[in-house]
Coordinates of N, CA and C and ligand atoms in Angstrom, one line a residue:
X4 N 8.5 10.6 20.2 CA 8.5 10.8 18.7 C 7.3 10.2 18.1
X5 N 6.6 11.3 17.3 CA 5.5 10.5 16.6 C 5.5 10.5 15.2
X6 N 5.9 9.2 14.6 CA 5.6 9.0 13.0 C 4.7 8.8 12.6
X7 N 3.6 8.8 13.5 CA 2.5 8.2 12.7 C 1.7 9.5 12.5
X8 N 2.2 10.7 11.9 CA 1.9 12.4 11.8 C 1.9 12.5 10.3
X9 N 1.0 12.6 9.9 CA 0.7 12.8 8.1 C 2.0 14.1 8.1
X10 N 2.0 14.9 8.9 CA 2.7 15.9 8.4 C 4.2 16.1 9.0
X11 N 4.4 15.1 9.1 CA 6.1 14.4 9.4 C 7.0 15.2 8.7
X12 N 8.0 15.6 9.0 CA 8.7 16.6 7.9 C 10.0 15.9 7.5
X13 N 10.1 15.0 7.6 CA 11.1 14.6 6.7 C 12.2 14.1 7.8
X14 N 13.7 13.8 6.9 CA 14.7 13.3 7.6 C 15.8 13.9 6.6
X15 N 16.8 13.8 7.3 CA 18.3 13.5 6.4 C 19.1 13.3 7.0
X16 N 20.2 12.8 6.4 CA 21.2 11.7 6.5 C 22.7 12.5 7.1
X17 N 23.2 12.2 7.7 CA 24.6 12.8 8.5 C 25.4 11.9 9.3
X18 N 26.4 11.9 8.1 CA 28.2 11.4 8.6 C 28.2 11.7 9.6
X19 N 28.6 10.9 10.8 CA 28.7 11.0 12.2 C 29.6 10.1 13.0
X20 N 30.7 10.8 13.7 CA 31.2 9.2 14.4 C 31.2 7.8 13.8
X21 N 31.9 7.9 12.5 CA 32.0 6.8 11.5 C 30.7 6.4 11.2
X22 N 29.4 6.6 11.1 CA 28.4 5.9 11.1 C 27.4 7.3 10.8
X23 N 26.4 6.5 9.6 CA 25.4 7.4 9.1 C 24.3 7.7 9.8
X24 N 24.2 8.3 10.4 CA 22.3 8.7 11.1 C 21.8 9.9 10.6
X25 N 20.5 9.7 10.9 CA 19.6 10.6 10.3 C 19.1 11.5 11.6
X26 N 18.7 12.4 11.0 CA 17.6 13.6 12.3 C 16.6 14.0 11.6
X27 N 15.6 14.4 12.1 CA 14.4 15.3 11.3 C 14.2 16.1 11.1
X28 N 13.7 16.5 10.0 CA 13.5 17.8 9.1 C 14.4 17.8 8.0
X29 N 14.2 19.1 7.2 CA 15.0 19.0 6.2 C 16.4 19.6 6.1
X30 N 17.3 19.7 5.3 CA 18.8 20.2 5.2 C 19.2 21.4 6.5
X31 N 19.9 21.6 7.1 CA 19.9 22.4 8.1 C 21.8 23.0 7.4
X32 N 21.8 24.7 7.8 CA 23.5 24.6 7.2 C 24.5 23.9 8.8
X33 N 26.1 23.9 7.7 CA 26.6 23.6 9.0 C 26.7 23.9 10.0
X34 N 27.6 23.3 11.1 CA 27.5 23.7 12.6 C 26.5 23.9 13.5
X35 N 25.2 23.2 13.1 CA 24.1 23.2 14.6 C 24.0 21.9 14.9
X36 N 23.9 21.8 16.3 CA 23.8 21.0 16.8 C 22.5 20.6 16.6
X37 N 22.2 18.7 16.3 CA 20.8 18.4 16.0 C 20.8 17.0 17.0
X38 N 20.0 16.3 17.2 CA 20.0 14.6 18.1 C 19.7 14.4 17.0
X39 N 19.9 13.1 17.0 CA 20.0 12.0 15.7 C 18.7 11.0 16.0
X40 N 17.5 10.4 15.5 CA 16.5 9.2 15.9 C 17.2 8.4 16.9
X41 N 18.6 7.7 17.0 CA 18.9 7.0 17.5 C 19.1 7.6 19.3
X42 N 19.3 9.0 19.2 CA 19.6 9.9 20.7 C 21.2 10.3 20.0
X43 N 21.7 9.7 18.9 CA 22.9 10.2 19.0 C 23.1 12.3 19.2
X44 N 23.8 13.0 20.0 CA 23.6 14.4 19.5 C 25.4 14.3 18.2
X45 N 25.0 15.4 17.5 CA 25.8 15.4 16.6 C 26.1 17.1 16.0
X46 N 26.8 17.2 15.2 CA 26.8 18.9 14.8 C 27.1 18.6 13.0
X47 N 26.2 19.4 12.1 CA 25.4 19.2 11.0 C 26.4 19.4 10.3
X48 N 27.4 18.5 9.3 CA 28.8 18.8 8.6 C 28.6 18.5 7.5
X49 N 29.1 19.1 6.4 CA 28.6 18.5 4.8 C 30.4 18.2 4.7
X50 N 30.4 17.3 3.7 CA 31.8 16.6 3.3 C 31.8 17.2 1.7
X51 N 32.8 17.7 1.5 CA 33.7 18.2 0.1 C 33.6 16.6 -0.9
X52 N 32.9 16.9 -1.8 CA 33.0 15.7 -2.8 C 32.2 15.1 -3.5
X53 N 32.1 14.8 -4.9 CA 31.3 13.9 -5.4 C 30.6 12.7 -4.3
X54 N 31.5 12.0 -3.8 CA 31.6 11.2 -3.4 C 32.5 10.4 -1.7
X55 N 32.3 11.4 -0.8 CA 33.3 11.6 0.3 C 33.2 10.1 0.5
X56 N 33.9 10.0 1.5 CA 34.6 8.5 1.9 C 33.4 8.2 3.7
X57 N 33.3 9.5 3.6 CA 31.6 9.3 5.0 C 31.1 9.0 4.8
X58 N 30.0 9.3 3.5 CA 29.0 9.3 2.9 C 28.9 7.3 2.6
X59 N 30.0 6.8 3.0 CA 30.3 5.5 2.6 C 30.4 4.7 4.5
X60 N 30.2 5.1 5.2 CA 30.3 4.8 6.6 C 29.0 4.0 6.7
X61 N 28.7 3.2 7.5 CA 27.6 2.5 7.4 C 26.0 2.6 8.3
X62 N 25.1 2.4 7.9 CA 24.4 3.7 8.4 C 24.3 3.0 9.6
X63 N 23.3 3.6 10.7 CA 23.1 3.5 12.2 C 22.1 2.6 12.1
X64 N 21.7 1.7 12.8 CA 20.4 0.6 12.4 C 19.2 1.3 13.0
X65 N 19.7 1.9 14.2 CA 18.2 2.7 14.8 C 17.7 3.8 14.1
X66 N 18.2 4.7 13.3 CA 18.4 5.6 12.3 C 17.6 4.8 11.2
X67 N 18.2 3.8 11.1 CA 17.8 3.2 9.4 C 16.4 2.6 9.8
X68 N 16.4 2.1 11.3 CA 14.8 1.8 11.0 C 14.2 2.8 11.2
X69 N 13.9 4.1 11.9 CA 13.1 5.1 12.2 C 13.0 5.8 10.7
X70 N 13.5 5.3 9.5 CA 13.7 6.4 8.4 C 12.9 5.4 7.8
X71 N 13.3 4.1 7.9 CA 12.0 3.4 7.0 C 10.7 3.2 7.3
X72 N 10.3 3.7 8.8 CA 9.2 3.7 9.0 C 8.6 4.9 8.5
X73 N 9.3 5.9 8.5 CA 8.9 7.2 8.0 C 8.7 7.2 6.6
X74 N 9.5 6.3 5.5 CA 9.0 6.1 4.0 C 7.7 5.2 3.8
X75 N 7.6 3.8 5.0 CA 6.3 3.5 5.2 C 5.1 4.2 5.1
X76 N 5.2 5.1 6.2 CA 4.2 6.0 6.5 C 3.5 7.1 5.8
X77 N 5.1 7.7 4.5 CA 4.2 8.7 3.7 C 3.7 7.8 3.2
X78 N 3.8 6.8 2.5 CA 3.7 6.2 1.4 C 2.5 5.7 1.8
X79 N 2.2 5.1 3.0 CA 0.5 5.3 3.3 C -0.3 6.2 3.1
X80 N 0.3 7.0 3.5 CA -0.7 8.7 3.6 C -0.5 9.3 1.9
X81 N 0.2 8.6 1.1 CA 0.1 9.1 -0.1 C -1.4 8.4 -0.6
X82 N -0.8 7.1 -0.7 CA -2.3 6.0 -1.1 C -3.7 6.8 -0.7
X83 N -3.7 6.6 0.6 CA -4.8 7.4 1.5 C -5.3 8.5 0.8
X84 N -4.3 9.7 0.7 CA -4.7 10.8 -0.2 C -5.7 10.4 -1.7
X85 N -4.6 9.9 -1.9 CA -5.3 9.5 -3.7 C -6.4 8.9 -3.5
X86 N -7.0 8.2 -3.2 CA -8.2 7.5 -2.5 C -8.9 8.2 -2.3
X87 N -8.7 9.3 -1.7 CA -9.7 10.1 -0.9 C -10.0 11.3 -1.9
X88 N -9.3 11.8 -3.4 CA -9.6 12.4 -4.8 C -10.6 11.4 -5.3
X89 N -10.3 10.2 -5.6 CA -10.9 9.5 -6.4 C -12.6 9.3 -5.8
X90 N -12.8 9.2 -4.4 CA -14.4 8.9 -3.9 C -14.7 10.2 -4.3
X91 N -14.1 10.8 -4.2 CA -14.9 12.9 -4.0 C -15.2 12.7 -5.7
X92 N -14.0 12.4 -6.7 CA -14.6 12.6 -7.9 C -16.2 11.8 -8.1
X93 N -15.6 10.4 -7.4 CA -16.4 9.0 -7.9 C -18.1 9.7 -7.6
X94 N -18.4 10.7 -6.2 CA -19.5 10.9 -5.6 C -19.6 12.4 -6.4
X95 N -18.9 12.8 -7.3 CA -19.4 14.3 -8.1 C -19.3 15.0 -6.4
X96 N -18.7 15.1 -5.9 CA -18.2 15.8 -4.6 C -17.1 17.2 -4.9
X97 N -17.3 18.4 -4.2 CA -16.5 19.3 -4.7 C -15.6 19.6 -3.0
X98 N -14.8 20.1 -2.9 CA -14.1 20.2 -1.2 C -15.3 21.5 -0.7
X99 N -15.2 21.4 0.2 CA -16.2 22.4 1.1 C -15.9 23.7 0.5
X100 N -14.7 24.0 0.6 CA -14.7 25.3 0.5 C -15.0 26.3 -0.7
X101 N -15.0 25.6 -1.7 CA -16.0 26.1 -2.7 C -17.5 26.4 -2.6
X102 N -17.7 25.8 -1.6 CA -19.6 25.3 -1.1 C -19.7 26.9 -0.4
X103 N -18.7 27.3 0.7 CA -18.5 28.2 1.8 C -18.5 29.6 1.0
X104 N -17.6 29.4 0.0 CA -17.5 30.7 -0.7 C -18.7 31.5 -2.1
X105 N -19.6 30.3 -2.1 CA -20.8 30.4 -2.9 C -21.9 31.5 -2.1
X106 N -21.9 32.1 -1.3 CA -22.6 32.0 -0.2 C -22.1 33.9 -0.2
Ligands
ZN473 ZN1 21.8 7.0 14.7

């Protein structure tokens, strides 16, 4: 598994075997089967409710750290981005591809 992928696609959260873990990517509908960060496999169930009584299960630790590495990581690559508008403004720099299409 590689998190350290600018273009990581995300996670979400799923009531499981009394316990919350997460898988990658985004919302998937019910009934597929997904593996969970921790290896758990699991099948993708939404709970009826404001507020189901799952949704309150406690999350998985190997889950909870692979998901905060992954808020780590955008949150690097967000900084990074922004940084990298600001020199291009700071240098009167335009992206290439306006250069390419002058032509
Ligand atoms: Zn897990």
């Amino acid at each position: 598994m590689n998190v350290t992928d600018p273009a990581w696609p995300g996670y979400m959260w799923q009531p499981w075997g009394e316990r919350r873990h997460a898988y990658r990517g985004g919302r998937r509908p019910d009934g597929e089967n997904v593996v969970a960060f921790c290896g758990t496999p699991l099948t993708t169930t939404s709970y009826p409710g404001d507020n189901p009584p799952e949704w309150q299960w406690p999350e998985c630790s190997a889950c909870a750290e692979t998901v905060s590495e992954i808020a780590d990581r955008r949150a690097l690559v967000e900084r990074r981005r922004r940084h990298e508008i600001e020199d291009l403004h700071a240098y009167g720099g335009q992206p290439l591809t306006r250069h390419t299409r002058r032509a």
